[in-house]
mmCIF file of C-alpha atoms in Angstrom:
data_model
loop_
_atom_site.group_PDB
_atom_site.id
_atom_site.type_symbol
_atom_site.label_atom_id
_atom_site.label_comp_id
_atom_site.label_asym_id
_atom_site.label_seq_id
_atom_site.Cartn_x
_atom_site.Cartn_y
_atom_site.Cartn_z
ATOM 1 C CA GLY A 1 -23.498 -8.809 10.887
ATOM 2 C CA VAL A 2 -25.783 -11.317 12.557
ATOM 3 C CA GLY A 3 -26.129 -10.618 16.270
ATOM 4 C CA TYR A 4 -26.416 -13.269 18.936
ATOM 5 C CA GLU A 5 -29.917 -11.993 19.708
ATOM 6 C CA GLN A 6 -31.050 -13.525 16.410
ATOM 7 C CA LEU A 7 -29.660 -16.903 17.475
ATOM 8 C CA ALA A 8 -31.379 -17.209 20.846
ATOM 9 C CA GLY A 9 -32.983 -20.548 19.956
ATOM 10 C CA PHE A 10 -29.690 -21.955 18.760
ATOM 11 C CA LEU A 11 -27.861 -20.842 21.902
ATOM 12 C CA SER A 12 -30.430 -22.175 24.376
ATOM 13 C CA GLY A 13 -30.595 -25.481 22.528
ATOM 14 C CA TYR A 14 -26.829 -25.590 22.340
ATOM 15 C CA ALA A 15 -26.455 -25.334 26.121
ATOM 16 C CA GLU A 16 -29.274 -27.752 26.907
ATOM 17 C CA ASP A 17 -28.517 -30.464 24.341
ATOM 18 C CA LEU A 18 -24.753 -30.313 24.694
ATOM 19 C CA GLY A 19 -25.055 -30.507 28.468
ATOM 20 C CA VAL A 20 -22.660 -27.677 29.242
ATOM 21 C CA ALA A 21 -22.900 -25.482 32.310
ATOM 22 C CA ARG A 22 -22.971 -22.162 30.487
ATOM 23 C CA VAL A 23 -22.879 -20.646 27.009
ATOM 24 C CA VAL A 24 -21.585 -17.082 26.748
ATOM 25 C CA ALA A 25 -22.389 -15.228 23.526
ATOM 26 C CA PHE A 26 -21.404 -11.751 22.382
ATOM 27 C CA ASN A 27 -21.479 -9.364 19.440
ATOM 28 C CA PHE A 28 -18.289 -7.922 18.025
ATOM 29 C CA ARG A 29 -17.947 -4.162 18.410
ATOM 30 C CA GLY A 30 -20.213 -2.390 15.943
ATOM 31 C CA VAL A 31 -22.649 -5.335 15.709
ATOM 32 C CA GLY A 32 -26.062 -5.175 17.349
ATOM 33 C CA SER A 33 -25.935 -3.037 20.473
ATOM 34 C CA SER A 34 -22.162 -3.375 20.917
ATOM 35 C CA GLN A 35 -20.517 0.020 20.811
ATOM 36 C CA GLY A 36 -17.550 1.117 18.694
ATOM 37 C CA GLU A 37 -16.292 -0.014 15.314
ATOM 38 C CA PRO A 38 -13.467 -2.415 14.459
ATOM 39 C CA THR A 39 -10.564 -0.775 12.638
ATOM 40 C CA ARG A 40 -8.356 -3.862 12.301
ATOM 41 C CA ALA A 41 -8.643 -7.622 12.621
ATOM 42 C CA ALA A 42 -6.919 -7.560 16.007
ATOM 43 C CA ASP A 43 -9.916 -5.626 17.393
ATOM 44 C CA LEU A 44 -12.101 -8.676 16.791
ATOM 45 C CA VAL A 45 -9.601 -10.984 18.484
ATOM 46 C CA ASP A 46 -9.409 -8.522 21.387
ATOM 47 C CA ASP A 47 -13.228 -8.617 21.681
ATOM 48 C CA ALA A 48 -13.188 -12.410 21.857
ATOM 49 C CA THR A 49 -10.334 -12.345 24.366
ATOM 50 C CA ALA A 50 -12.213 -9.908 26.605
ATOM 51 C CA VAL A 51 -15.265 -12.175 26.653
ATOM 52 C CA ILE A 52 -13.155 -15.265 27.402
ATOM 53 C CA ASN A 53 -11.413 -13.470 30.243
ATOM 54 C CA PHE A 54 -14.827 -12.355 31.550
ATOM 55 C CA ALA A 55 -15.981 -15.992 31.567
ATOM 56 C CA ILE A 56 -12.839 -17.059 33.433
ATOM 57 C CA ASP A 57 -12.640 -14.178 35.903
ATOM 58 C CA ARG A 58 -16.332 -13.448 36.566
ATOM 59 C CA LEU A 59 -18.095 -16.722 35.780
ATOM 60 C CA ALA A 60 -15.418 -19.095 37.111
ATOM 61 C CA ALA A 61 -15.001 -20.877 33.769
ATOM 62 C CA ASP A 62 -12.128 -23.357 33.759
ATOM 63 C CA PRO A 63 -9.530 -22.156 31.209
ATOM 64 C CA ARG A 64 -8.628 -25.821 30.591
ATOM 65 C CA HIS A 65 -12.174 -26.573 29.405
ATOM 66 C CA LEU A 66 -13.000 -23.760 27.014
ATOM 67 C CA VAL A 67 -14.922 -24.336 23.779
ATOM 68 C CA LEU A 68 -14.796 -21.461 21.296
ATOM 69 C CA HIS A 69 -17.543 -21.817 18.689
ATOM 70 C CA GLY A 70 -17.069 -19.409 15.800
ATOM 71 C CA TRP A 71 -19.338 -19.248 12.763
ATOM 72 C CA SER A 72 -18.154 -17.623 9.517
ATOM 73 C CA LEU A 73 -15.778 -14.750 10.408
ATOM 74 C CA GLY A 74 -16.025 -15.864 14.041
ATOM 75 C CA GLY A 75 -14.327 -19.149 13.196
ATOM 76 C CA GLY A 76 -11.192 -17.353 12.037
ATOM 77 C CA VAL A 77 -11.298 -15.196 15.159
ATOM 78 C CA ALA A 78 -11.686 -18.283 17.381
ATOM 79 C CA LEU A 79 -8.594 -19.871 15.840
ATOM 80 C CA ALA A 80 -6.637 -16.633 16.229
ATOM 81 C CA ALA A 81 -7.661 -16.523 19.899
ATOM 82 C CA ARG A 82 -5.673 -19.710 20.401
ATOM 83 C CA GLN A 83 -2.587 -17.503 20.457
ATOM 84 C CA ARG A 84 -3.712 -16.592 23.990
ATOM 85 C CA PHE A 85 -5.723 -19.706 24.863
ATOM 86 C CA PRO A 86 -3.846 -22.577 23.175
ATOM 87 C CA HIS A 87 -5.794 -25.313 24.991
ATOM 88 C CA ALA A 88 -9.240 -24.113 23.923
ATOM 89 C CA VAL A 89 -11.319 -26.462 21.777
ATOM 90 C CA VAL A 90 -12.383 -24.635 18.610
ATOM 91 C CA VAL A 91 -15.599 -25.308 16.705
ATOM 92 C CA SER A 92 -15.025 -23.780 13.265
ATOM 93 C CA ASP A 93 -18.463 -23.491 11.663
ATOM 94 C CA ARG A 94 -18.231 -22.840 7.906
ATOM 95 C CA SER A 95 -15.159 -20.700 8.334
ATOM 96 C CA PHE A 96 -11.592 -20.200 7.118
ATOM 97 C CA ALA A 97 -7.989 -20.166 8.266
ATOM 98 C CA VAL A 98 -6.709 -17.303 6.066
ATOM 99 C CA LEU A 99 -8.997 -14.348 5.315
ATOM 100 C CA SER A 100 -7.096 -13.260 2.199
ATOM 101 C CA ASP A 101 -7.747 -16.672 0.609
ATOM 102 C CA VAL A 102 -11.477 -15.999 0.930
ATOM 103 C CA ALA A 103 -11.046 -12.497 -0.496
ATOM 104 C CA LYS A 104 -9.088 -13.786 -3.500
ATOM 105 C CA TYR A 105 -11.805 -16.289 -4.313
ATOM 106 C CA MET A 106 -14.543 -13.674 -4.003
ATOM 107 C CA LEU A 107 -12.652 -11.421 -6.393
ATOM 108 C CA SER A 108 -12.178 -14.198 -8.954
ATOM 109 C CA ASP A 109 -15.587 -13.345 -10.445
ATOM 110 C CA PRO A 110 -14.956 -10.402 -12.836
ATOM 111 C CA ILE A 111 -18.404 -8.855 -12.379
ATOM 112 C CA SER A 112 -18.281 -8.918 -8.584
ATOM 113 C CA ALA A 113 -14.665 -7.800 -8.559
ATOM 114 C CA GLY A 114 -15.331 -4.963 -11.001
ATOM 115 C CA SER A 115 -18.273 -3.729 -8.950
ATOM 116 C CA LEU A 116 -16.128 -3.763 -5.823
ATOM 117 C CA GLY A 117 -13.436 -1.818 -7.677
ATOM 118 C CA LEU A 118 -15.934 0.855 -8.759
ATOM 119 C CA PHE A 119 -17.146 1.226 -5.183
ATOM 120 C CA ALA A 120 -13.569 1.363 -3.867
ATOM 121 C CA GLY A 121 -12.794 4.061 -6.409
ATOM 122 C CA PHE A 122 -15.746 6.107 -5.224
ATOM 123 C CA LEU A 123 -14.631 5.830 -1.607
ATOM 124 C CA VAL A 124 -11.018 6.718 -2.388
ATOM 125 C CA SER A 125 -12.070 9.739 -4.457
ATOM 126 C CA PHE A 126 -14.594 10.932 -1.883
ATOM 127 C CA VAL A 127 -12.105 10.740 0.979
ATOM 128 C CA SER A 128 -9.138 12.217 -0.888
ATOM 129 C CA THR A 129 -10.853 15.117 -2.689
ATOM 130 C CA SER A 130 -11.709 18.265 -0.761
ATOM 131 C CA LYS A 131 -12.959 20.320 -3.740
ATOM 132 C CA PRO A 132 -16.465 19.353 -4.908
ATOM 133 C CA SER A 133 -15.706 20.692 -8.396
ATOM 134 C CA LEU A 134 -12.970 18.069 -8.830
ATOM 135 C CA MET A 135 -14.715 15.181 -7.127
ATOM 136 C CA LEU A 136 -16.883 13.967 -10.024
ATOM 137 C CA ASP A 137 -13.986 13.857 -12.478
ATOM 138 C CA ARG A 138 -11.771 12.060 -9.974
ATOM 139 C CA ILE A 139 -14.511 9.536 -9.196
ATOM 140 C CA LYS A 140 -14.856 8.752 -12.903
ATOM 141 C CA VAL A 141 -11.129 8.225 -13.410
ATOM 142 C CA VAL A 142 -10.276 6.382 -10.185
ATOM 143 C CA SER A 143 -13.395 4.197 -10.209
ATOM 144 C CA ALA A 144 -12.836 3.205 -13.826
ATOM 145 C CA ALA A 145 -9.187 2.364 -13.153
ATOM 146 C CA LEU A 146 -9.868 0.328 -10.021
ATOM 147 C CA GLY A 147 -12.882 -1.341 -11.625
ATOM 148 C CA VAL A 148 -10.723 -2.580 -14.513
ATOM 149 C CA LEU A 149 -7.890 -3.675 -12.214
ATOM 150 C CA PHE A 150 -10.227 -5.568 -9.896
ATOM 151 C CA ALA A 151 -12.159 -7.185 -12.747
ATOM 152 C CA ALA A 152 -8.934 -8.298 -14.422
ATOM 153 C CA GLY A 153 -7.693 -9.850 -11.202
ATOM 154 C CA ALA A 154 -4.567 -7.697 -11.307
ATOM 155 C CA LEU A 155 -4.693 -6.989 -7.591
ATOM 156 C CA ASN A 156 -5.363 -10.560 -6.439
ATOM 157 C CA PRO A 157 -1.690 -11.529 -5.973
ATOM 158 C CA PHE A 158 -1.251 -8.547 -3.660
ATOM 159 C CA LEU A 159 -4.306 -9.114 -1.462
ATOM 160 C CA PRO A 160 -2.399 -10.754 1.422
ATOM 161 C CA GLN A 161 0.083 -7.853 1.504
ATOM 162 C CA LEU A 162 -2.751 -5.329 1.180
ATOM 163 C CA LEU A 163 -4.761 -6.847 4.023
ATOM 164 C CA ARG A 164 -1.654 -7.028 6.192
ATOM 165 C CA ALA A 165 -0.874 -3.373 5.423
ATOM 166 C CA LEU A 166 -4.424 -2.444 6.411
ATOM 167 C CA GLU A 167 -4.133 -4.725 9.471
ATOM 168 C CA TRP A 168 -7.111 -6.773 8.306
ATOM 169 C CA GLU A 169 -5.461 -10.105 7.609
ATOM 170 C CA LEU A 170 -6.523 -13.038 9.765
ATOM 171 C CA ASP A 171 -4.133 -15.949 9.307
ATOM 172 C CA ALA A 172 -4.482 -18.940 11.605
ATOM 173 C CA SER A 173 -2.905 -21.455 9.226
ATOM 174 C CA ASP A 174 0.078 -22.019 11.508
ATOM 175 C CA PRO A 175 -0.037 -25.684 12.626
ATOM 176 C CA ALA A 176 0.800 -24.472 16.134
ATOM 177 C CA LEU A 177 -2.635 -22.800 16.179
ATOM 178 C CA LEU A 178 -4.573 -25.370 14.183
ATOM 179 C CA TYR A 179 -3.481 -28.342 16.244
ATOM 180 C CA SER A 180 -2.711 -26.932 19.693
ATOM 181 C CA ALA A 181 -5.979 -28.483 20.895
ATOM 182 C CA PRO A 182 -8.862 -30.469 19.349
ATOM 183 C CA ILE A 183 -10.921 -28.835 16.636
ATOM 184 C CA CYS A 184 -14.373 -29.618 15.253
ATOM 185 C CA CYS A 185 -14.543 -28.391 11.655
ATOM 186 C CA ILE A 186 -18.040 -27.947 10.189
ATOM 187 C CA TYR A 187 -18.224 -27.266 6.452
ATOM 188 C CA HIS A 188 -20.562 -27.317 3.447
ATOM 189 C CA ARG A 189 -19.248 -28.097 -0.033
ATOM 190 C CA LYS A 190 -21.871 -25.782 -1.574
ATOM 191 C CA ASP A 191 -21.136 -22.810 0.700
ATOM 192 C CA GLY A 192 -21.683 -19.726 -1.439
ATOM 193 C CA ILE A 193 -19.823 -17.288 0.834
ATOM 194 C CA ILE A 194 -16.760 -19.146 2.129
ATOM 195 C CA ALA A 195 -16.469 -21.574 -0.763
ATOM 196 C CA TYR A 196 -15.057 -25.021 -0.125
ATOM 197 C CA ASP A 197 -12.423 -24.496 -2.831
ATOM 198 C CA GLY A 198 -12.017 -20.817 -2.052
ATOM 199 C CA GLY A 199 -10.736 -20.458 1.481
ATOM 200 C CA SER A 200 -12.675 -23.015 3.546
ATOM 201 C CA LEU A 201 -10.711 -24.348 6.503
ATOM 202 C CA HIS A 202 -11.501 -28.029 5.920
ATOM 203 C CA PRO A 203 -9.247 -28.645 2.876
ATOM 204 C CA LEU A 204 -6.290 -27.232 4.838
ATOM 205 C CA LEU A 205 -6.704 -29.563 7.802
ATOM 206 C CA ASP A 206 -4.811 -32.792 8.305
ATOM 207 C CA VAL A 207 -7.912 -34.848 9.054
ATOM 208 C CA ALA A 208 -5.787 -37.892 9.912
ATOM 209 C CA ARG A 209 -4.769 -36.243 13.183
ATOM 210 C CA ASP A 210 -6.487 -37.517 16.309
ATOM 211 C CA SER A 211 -7.261 -33.932 17.332
ATOM 212 C CA VAL A 212 -9.293 -33.160 14.188
ATOM 213 C CA PHE A 213 -13.027 -33.891 14.066
ATOM 214 C CA GLU A 214 -15.120 -33.033 11.034
ATOM 215 C CA LEU A 215 -18.749 -32.687 10.009
ATOM 216 C CA GLU A 216 -19.947 -32.133 6.471
ATOM 217 C CA LEU A 217 -23.296 -30.358 6.213
ATOM 218 C CA THR A 218 -25.464 -31.509 3.321
ATOM 219 C CA LYS A 219 -28.729 -29.579 3.661
ATOM 220 C CA GLU A 220 -29.762 -28.380 0.198
ATOM 221 C CA PHE A 221 -31.384 -25.073 -0.662
ATOM 222 C CA GLU A 222 -30.284 -24.777 -4.286
ATOM 223 C CA SER A 223 -28.466 -27.037 -6.724
ATOM 224 C CA GLY A 224 -25.256 -25.005 -6.851
ATOM 225 C CA LEU A 225 -23.278 -22.737 -4.566
ATOM 226 C CA SER A 226 -25.569 -20.597 -2.452
ATOM 227 C CA PRO A 227 -25.185 -18.122 0.425
ATOM 228 C CA ARG A 228 -28.052 -19.976 2.114
ATOM 229 C CA HIS A 229 -25.762 -22.989 2.616
ATOM 230 C CA HIS A 230 -23.568 -20.683 4.676
ATOM 231 C CA LEU A 231 -26.158 -18.705 6.565
ATOM 232 C CA TYR A 232 -28.568 -21.201 8.077
ATOM 233 C CA ALA A 233 -28.294 -22.210 11.722
ATOM 234 C CA VAL A 234 -27.618 -25.934 12.068
ATOM 235 C CA ARG A 235 -30.365 -26.289 14.687
ATOM 236 C CA THR A 236 -32.932 -25.689 11.929
ATOM 237 C CA SER A 237 -31.704 -28.819 10.142
ATOM 238 C CA VAL A 238 -33.134 -31.921 11.842
ATOM 239 C CA GLY A 239 -30.540 -34.318 10.438
ATOM 240 C CA GLU A 240 -27.516 -32.178 11.268
ATOM 241 C CA TRP A 241 -28.058 -30.998 14.843
ATOM 242 C CA GLU A 242 -27.164 -34.265 16.574
ATOM 243 C CA PRO A 243 -24.112 -34.925 14.356
ATOM 244 C CA MET A 244 -22.862 -31.431 15.175
ATOM 245 C CA LEU A 245 -23.264 -32.042 18.894
ATOM 246 C CA SER A 246 -21.447 -35.369 18.521
ATOM 247 C CA CYS A 247 -18.575 -33.660 16.708
ATOM 248 C CA ILE A 248 -18.255 -31.123 19.525
ATOM 249 C CA ARG A 249 -18.520 -33.789 22.222
ATOM 250 C CA ASP A 250 -15.774 -35.820 20.529
ATOM 251 C CA ALA A 251 -13.511 -32.771 20.424
ATOM 252 C CA MET A 252 -14.241 -31.997 24.085
ATOM 253 C CA GLY A 253 -13.562 -35.609 25.016
ATOM 254 C CA ALA A 254 -10.222 -35.578 23.222
ATOM 255 C CA ALA A 255 -9.260 -32.396 25.067
ATOM 256 C CA SER A 256 -9.796 -34.078 28.413
ATOM 257 C CA LEU A 257 -7.505 -37.032 27.648
#
């Protein structure tokens, strides 16, 4: 994943232009120089919780004035962290509420889904077969079967149960999490990774609530859906930086009321 070291300009500008005392950034385990590997979604939430507790205990951050800015996967983690810090303002930057919704959309393309099924079949066969003489035949059979099932969308209805069984579901759609404190939701309708109609948080929000603040990004890279609409840092877009800061300031102001 993208490490915070690659976002140094964004982070320094964020602190300076937003006028906050301190910005604390971190990499999830297994990203950048962070040690270990995540084995379940809760590991990511635990990482975020550890950093928040560090800011409170070691840096004297006020737990009543926390802003958790999560981009992409980090947005889902930030919302999940509200289970432990319900008063934290969340900035959800091109993110989701339910991870399995994003997975279902990604698997709706038969070619992409079939390729993923072939790869999954290879992994399953490699891990489960101890005899090299049997491995090739098993890879052919299992990969073909999973490739067809994935491409046909046969497994899509079971993705939430599968992710929960693997402990990789992230579901922050509970209104108690979404609206426990103000939220600034940043989204792009042409996001090619977390598609607006395929898992994006914004369509799920009740934008009429006083605690919900929204910002639609409109920077264009290509005419249709594109990963670049998801991946760029807002600070590189002259017309979007100030609106983003205003969205965050509004959410922070609502939290102090």
